[in-house]
Amino acid sequence: MITRFAPSPTGPLHLGHAYSAMLAHDMAMAAGGRFLLRIEDIDQSRARPKWEQQIYDDLEWLGLSWEVPVMRQSDRLSVYSDVLEDLWQRGYLFACDCKRRDIFDAVSAPHAGPVMGPDGLVYPGTCYAQAFDPVLFNHGHNRLPHDPDRAYRLRMSMAAETVCEPCMKTSSDRGVMFTEAMMGPNGEKGDVVFGDHTLIHGIGDVVLARRDMGTSYHLSVVVDDAAQGVTDVVRGQDLFEATAIHVVLQRLLGLPTPRYHHHKLIHDEAGRRLAKRDDARAIALYRSEGASPDDIRRMVGLPAPS
Ligand code: GLU
């Protein structure tokens, strides 16, 4: 078993991160497997060396150890670019100029009901039609322009057409499936199916290369989990829906689908989900107030290490 913890160095680690990291670590150790750490720093406008250092310090203090060298996504931009080029040549991407405001206005029009997907409002397809030139795509003549002012989106309907298989488990005829080894936000367990209708209308043409960034969380996480041979992805239930996107990408790219363990989210005393800006729950703060790693384990409901 190979598990990983994949934080973004954009703020301090809080209790929710500690839970995720310890769970992934303990699971790998109990199985005699390997635990990896990956720094997800593609958003260079928000990533900071001090937060990366703090991640190492906090995880070490928690008693975790990981393999070195640590993979950092900012070192792998050319790998993501090659994958995007491949998807572009195969016609699965289109360029998108829309600003957040354009999308909001389009989905707020009276005839269209806004739908929320894992990345926010489901894209209304504004740039889709004019972007599609099957002759160019089919002949692979044009290379991905890498225009930093544009995003590149996945043509979800075309992707779904390629990757969806007959799935007996749900009323949906065709879909993609993965194994949920822990629990989704609505109690999902075992074989989970996302049907083609959900993929196309509930998730839509998600961004795979963000403006100015040349990649996205979805693309990088899929490429890197495969590159590192991760067999078991342990992460919060907030990413359950995003997993559908990841499975679609794995199928398109011929990559294996790991087992997924979506864990409970850690809430504060008022029942709110913890976010990185909640510095009050930062591990570093508990440390400075004299808490021990076992106190942190107790707070998130994990047993002391054996
Ligand atoms: N970098 C992502 C985060 O910090 C990782 C999510 C994942 O585990 O896939 O939320």
Coordinates of C-alpha atoms and ligand atoms in Angstrom, one line a residue:
M1 CA 0.0 0.0 0.0
I2 CA 1.3 3.5 -0.9
T3 CA -0.5 6.5 0.6
R4 CA 0.3 10.1 0.4
F5 CA -0.4 13.5 2.0
A6 CA -0.5 16.3 -0.5
P7 CA -0.8 19.7 1.1
S8 CA -0.6 23.1 -0.6
P9 CA 1.9 25.4 1.1
T10 CA -0.6 28.4 1.2
G11 CA -1.2 28.6 4.9
P12 CA -0.6 26.8 8.2
L13 CA -1.6 23.2 8.6
H14 CA -4.7 22.9 10.9
L15 CA -6.3 20.0 12.7
G16 CA -8.0 18.7 9.5
H17 CA -4.7 18.4 7.7
A18 CA -3.1 16.7 10.7
Y19 CA -5.9 14.2 10.8
S20 CA -5.5 13.5 7.0
A21 CA -1.8 13.1 7.2
M22 CA -1.8 10.9 10.3
L23 CA -4.6 8.7 8.9
A24 CA -2.7 8.2 5.6
H25 CA 0.6 7.6 7.5
D26 CA -0.9 5.1 10.0
M27 CA -2.7 3.2 7.2
A28 CA 0.5 2.7 5.2
M29 CA 2.5 1.7 8.3
A30 CA -0.2 -0.8 9.5
A31 CA -0.1 -2.4 6.0
G32 CA 3.7 -2.5 5.9
G33 CA 3.5 0.0 3.0
R34 CA 4.9 3.4 2.1
F35 CA 3.9 6.9 3.0
L36 CA 4.7 9.8 0.7
L37 CA 4.5 13.6 1.0
R38 CA 3.9 15.8 -2.0
I39 CA 3.9 19.5 -2.0
E40 CA 1.1 20.9 -4.2
D41 CA 2.5 24.3 -5.0
I42 CA 1.2 25.0 -8.6
D43 CA -0.4 28.2 -7.4
Q44 CA 2.8 30.2 -7.2
S45 CA 0.9 33.3 -6.4
R46 CA -0.2 31.8 -3.1
A47 CA 2.5 29.3 -2.2
R48 CA 5.2 30.4 0.2
P49 CA 8.5 28.8 1.3
K50 CA 7.7 29.6 4.9
W51 CA 4.5 27.5 4.7
E52 CA 6.3 24.6 3.1
Q53 CA 8.9 24.7 5.9
Q54 CA 6.1 24.8 8.4
I55 CA 4.5 21.7 6.9
Y56 CA 7.8 19.7 7.3
D57 CA 8.2 21.0 10.9
D58 CA 4.6 20.2 11.9
L59 CA 4.6 16.7 10.3
E60 CA 7.9 15.8 11.9
W61 CA 6.6 17.1 15.3
L62 CA 3.5 14.9 14.8
G63 CA 5.9 11.9 14.6
L64 CA 5.4 11.2 10.9
S65 CA 8.2 10.2 8.5
W66 CA 8.1 10.2 4.8
E67 CA 10.3 9.3 1.8
V68 CA 12.7 11.8 0.4
P69 CA 13.1 13.6 -2.0
V70 CA 9.7 15.0 -1.6
M71 CA 7.9 15.6 -4.9
R72 CA 7.0 19.3 -5.5
Q73 CA 4.5 20.1 -8.2
S74 CA 6.3 23.3 -9.2
D75 CA 9.2 21.1 -10.5
R76 CA 6.8 19.2 -12.8
L77 CA 5.2 21.8 -15.0
S78 CA 6.7 20.3 -18.2
V79 CA 5.2 16.9 -17.3
Y80 CA 1.7 18.5 -17.0
S81 CA 2.3 20.5 -20.2
D82 CA 3.0 17.2 -22.1
V83 CA -0.2 15.6 -20.7
L84 CA -2.2 18.7 -21.7
E85 CA -0.7 18.6 -25.2
D86 CA -1.8 15.0 -25.5
L87 CA -5.4 15.8 -24.5
W88 CA -5.4 18.8 -26.8
Q89 CA -4.2 16.8 -29.8
R90 CA -6.9 14.3 -29.1
G91 CA -9.5 17.1 -29.1
Y92 CA -10.5 16.9 -25.4
L93 CA -9.6 20.5 -24.5
F94 CA -10.9 23.9 -25.5
A95 CA -9.6 27.4 -24.8
C96 CA -11.8 29.6 -22.6
D97 CA -11.7 33.3 -22.2
C98 CA -14.5 33.6 -19.7
K99 CA -14.0 35.5 -16.6
R100 CA -15.8 34.5 -13.4
R101 CA -18.3 37.3 -13.9
D102 CA -19.2 36.1 -17.5
I103 CA -19.9 32.6 -16.1
F104 CA -22.0 34.0 -13.3
D105 CA -24.0 36.2 -15.8
A106 CA -24.5 33.4 -18.2
V107 CA -25.9 30.9 -15.6
S108 CA -28.0 33.6 -14.0
A109 CA -30.0 34.2 -17.3
P110 CA -33.7 33.3 -16.7
H111 CA -33.7 30.2 -19.0
A112 CA -30.7 28.6 -17.3
G113 CA -30.7 27.4 -13.7
P114 CA -27.3 27.6 -12.1
V115 CA -25.8 24.3 -11.0
M116 CA -23.0 24.0 -8.5
G117 CA -20.3 21.4 -9.3
P118 CA -17.1 20.6 -7.4
D119 CA -15.4 23.6 -8.9
G120 CA -18.3 26.1 -8.3
L121 CA -20.8 27.0 -11.0
V122 CA -21.0 24.4 -13.8
Y123 CA -19.6 26.0 -16.9
P124 CA -22.5 27.1 -19.3
G125 CA -20.5 26.2 -22.5
T126 CA -20.0 29.8 -23.7
C127 CA -16.6 29.2 -25.4
Y128 CA -17.3 25.6 -26.3
A129 CA -19.0 25.9 -29.7
Q130 CA -16.7 28.4 -31.4
A131 CA -13.6 26.5 -30.1
F132 CA -14.3 23.2 -31.8
D133 CA -12.7 22.5 -35.1
P134 CA -12.6 18.8 -35.5
V135 CA -10.4 18.9 -38.6
L136 CA -7.6 20.7 -36.9
F137 CA -7.9 18.5 -33.8
N138 CA -8.2 15.2 -35.7
H139 CA -5.1 16.0 -37.7
G140 CA -3.1 17.1 -34.7
H141 CA -1.8 20.1 -36.7
N142 CA -2.1 22.8 -34.1
R143 CA -0.2 22.6 -30.8
L144 CA -1.7 23.8 -27.6
P145 CA -1.2 27.6 -27.8
H146 CA -0.3 27.9 -24.0
D147 CA -1.9 31.3 -24.0
P148 CA -1.4 32.6 -20.4
D149 CA -4.6 34.7 -20.6
R150 CA -6.8 31.7 -21.3
A151 CA -7.9 28.7 -19.4
Y152 CA -8.2 25.3 -21.0
R153 CA -11.3 23.2 -20.2
L154 CA -12.1 19.6 -20.6
R155 CA -14.9 18.8 -23.1
M156 CA -16.7 16.7 -20.5
S157 CA -19.4 15.4 -23.0
M158 CA -16.7 14.0 -25.3
A159 CA -14.7 12.6 -22.4
A160 CA -17.8 10.9 -21.0
E161 CA -18.6 9.5 -24.3
T162 CA -15.1 7.9 -24.4
V163 CA -14.8 6.7 -20.8
C164 CA -18.2 5.8 -19.5
E165 CA -19.0 2.1 -19.4
P166 CA -22.2 0.3 -18.7
C167 CA -22.7 0.3 -14.9
M168 CA -25.4 -1.9 -13.4
K169 CA -25.2 -0.4 -9.9
T170 CA -27.3 2.7 -10.4
S171 CA -30.2 3.7 -12.6
S172 CA -27.7 5.4 -14.8
D173 CA -26.9 3.3 -17.8
R174 CA -23.3 4.4 -18.3
G175 CA -20.8 5.9 -16.0
V176 CA -17.4 5.7 -14.3
M177 CA -16.8 3.7 -11.1
F178 CA -14.3 3.8 -8.3
T179 CA -14.0 2.1 -4.9
E180 CA -14.8 4.1 -1.8
A181 CA -13.0 2.3 1.0
M182 CA -14.1 4.8 3.7
M183 CA -17.2 6.9 3.2
G184 CA -18.5 9.6 0.9
P185 CA -20.4 12.6 2.3
N186 CA -23.7 10.8 1.9
G187 CA -22.7 7.5 3.2
E188 CA -21.3 6.2 -0.1
K189 CA -19.3 3.1 0.3
G190 CA -17.8 0.3 -1.9
D191 CA -18.5 0.7 -5.7
V192 CA -19.4 4.3 -6.4
V193 CA -20.7 5.2 -9.8
F194 CA -20.9 8.7 -11.4
G195 CA -23.2 8.4 -14.3
D196 CA -22.7 10.3 -17.6
H197 CA -25.5 12.7 -16.9
T198 CA -23.9 13.8 -13.6
L199 CA -20.5 14.1 -15.3
I200 CA -21.9 16.3 -18.1
H201 CA -24.5 18.3 -16.3
G202 CA -23.5 18.2 -12.7
I203 CA -19.7 18.7 -13.1
G204 CA -19.3 19.9 -16.7
D205 CA -16.3 21.3 -18.6
V206 CA -13.9 21.8 -15.7
V207 CA -10.7 23.8 -16.1
L208 CA -7.6 21.6 -16.6
A209 CA -5.1 24.4 -17.2
R210 CA -5.7 27.6 -15.2
R211 CA -4.9 30.9 -16.6
D212 CA -1.3 31.9 -15.8
M213 CA -0.7 28.5 -14.3
G214 CA -0.5 26.0 -17.1
T215 CA -2.1 23.3 -15.1
S216 CA -4.8 22.7 -12.4
Y217 CA -5.2 20.8 -9.2
H218 CA -7.3 18.1 -11.0
L219 CA -4.7 17.4 -13.7
S220 CA -1.7 17.5 -11.5
V221 CA -3.1 15.4 -8.7
V222 CA -4.1 12.6 -11.2
V223 CA -0.7 12.7 -13.0
D224 CA 1.2 12.7 -9.8
D225 CA -0.7 10.0 -7.9
A226 CA 0.0 7.8 -10.9
A227 CA 3.6 8.8 -11.2
Q228 CA 4.2 8.0 -7.5
G229 CA 2.3 4.7 -7.7
V230 CA -0.2 5.8 -5.0
T231 CA -2.5 2.9 -4.4
D232 CA -4.7 4.5 -1.7
V233 CA -5.8 8.1 -1.7
V234 CA -6.7 9.3 1.8
R235 CA -8.4 12.8 1.8
G236 CA -11.4 14.7 3.1
Q237 CA -14.9 14.1 2.0
D238 CA -15.0 17.6 0.5
L239 CA -13.1 16.1 -2.4
F240 CA -15.5 13.3 -3.0
E241 CA -17.1 14.8 -6.1
A242 CA -13.8 15.9 -7.5
T243 CA -12.9 12.2 -7.5
A244 CA -15.3 11.8 -10.4
I245 CA -13.2 14.2 -12.5
H246 CA -10.1 12.4 -11.4
V247 CA -11.4 9.0 -12.5
V248 CA -12.5 10.4 -15.9
L249 CA -8.9 11.8 -16.4
Q250 CA -7.4 8.4 -15.3
R251 CA -9.5 6.7 -18.0
L252 CA -8.6 9.2 -20.7
L253 CA -4.9 9.0 -19.8
G254 CA -4.7 5.2 -19.3
L255 CA -3.7 5.6 -15.7
P256 CA -4.8 3.3 -12.9
T257 CA -7.5 4.3 -10.4
P258 CA -6.4 4.1 -6.8
R259 CA -8.7 3.1 -3.9
Y260 CA -10.2 6.2 -2.3
H261 CA -10.7 6.8 1.4
H262 CA -12.6 10.0 1.9
H263 CA -12.6 10.8 5.6
K264 CA -14.7 12.9 7.9
L265 CA -14.0 16.6 8.0
I266 CA -12.8 18.1 11.3
H267 CA -15.1 20.9 12.5
D268 CA -14.5 23.6 15.1
E269 CA -16.6 23.9 18.3
A270 CA -19.2 25.9 16.4
G271 CA -19.6 23.1 13.9
R272 CA -17.9 25.0 11.1
R273 CA -15.4 23.3 8.8
L274 CA -11.8 24.3 9.4
A275 CA -10.1 26.2 6.6
K276 CA -6.5 27.3 6.2
R277 CA -7.4 30.8 7.2
D278 CA -8.5 29.5 10.6
D279 CA -5.1 30.2 12.1
A280 CA -6.6 29.7 15.5
R281 CA -6.6 26.0 14.8
A282 CA -3.1 25.9 13.4
I283 CA -1.0 23.0 14.6
A284 CA 1.8 25.4 15.3
L285 CA -0.4 27.3 17.7
Y286 CA -1.4 24.1 19.6
R287 CA 2.3 23.3 19.8
S288 CA 3.2 26.7 21.1
E289 CA 0.5 26.3 23.8
G290 CA 2.1 23.1 25.0
A291 CA -0.1 20.4 23.4
S292 CA 1.6 17.1 22.6
P293 CA 1.2 15.1 19.3
D294 CA -0.9 12.6 21.3
D295 CA -3.2 15.5 22.4
I296 CA -3.7 16.3 18.6
R297 CA -4.5 12.6 17.9
R298 CA -7.1 12.7 20.7
M299 CA -8.6 15.9 19.4
V300 CA -9.3 14.3 16.0
G301 CA -10.2 10.9 17.3
L302 CA -7.2 8.9 16.3
P303 CA -5.6 6.3 18.5
A304 CA -2.0 6.8 19.8
P305 CA 0.5 5.2 17.5
S306 CA 1.3 1.6 18.5
Ligands
GLU1 N1 -3.5 20.0 -2.4 C1 -4.8 19.5 -2.1 C2 -5.3 20.2 -0.8 O1 -4.5 20.6 -0.1 C3 -4.7 18.0 -1.9 C4 -6.0 17.3 -2.1 C5 -5.8 15.8 -2.3 O2 -5.4 15.1 -1.3 O3 -6.1 15.3 -3.4 O4 -6.5 20.3 -0.6

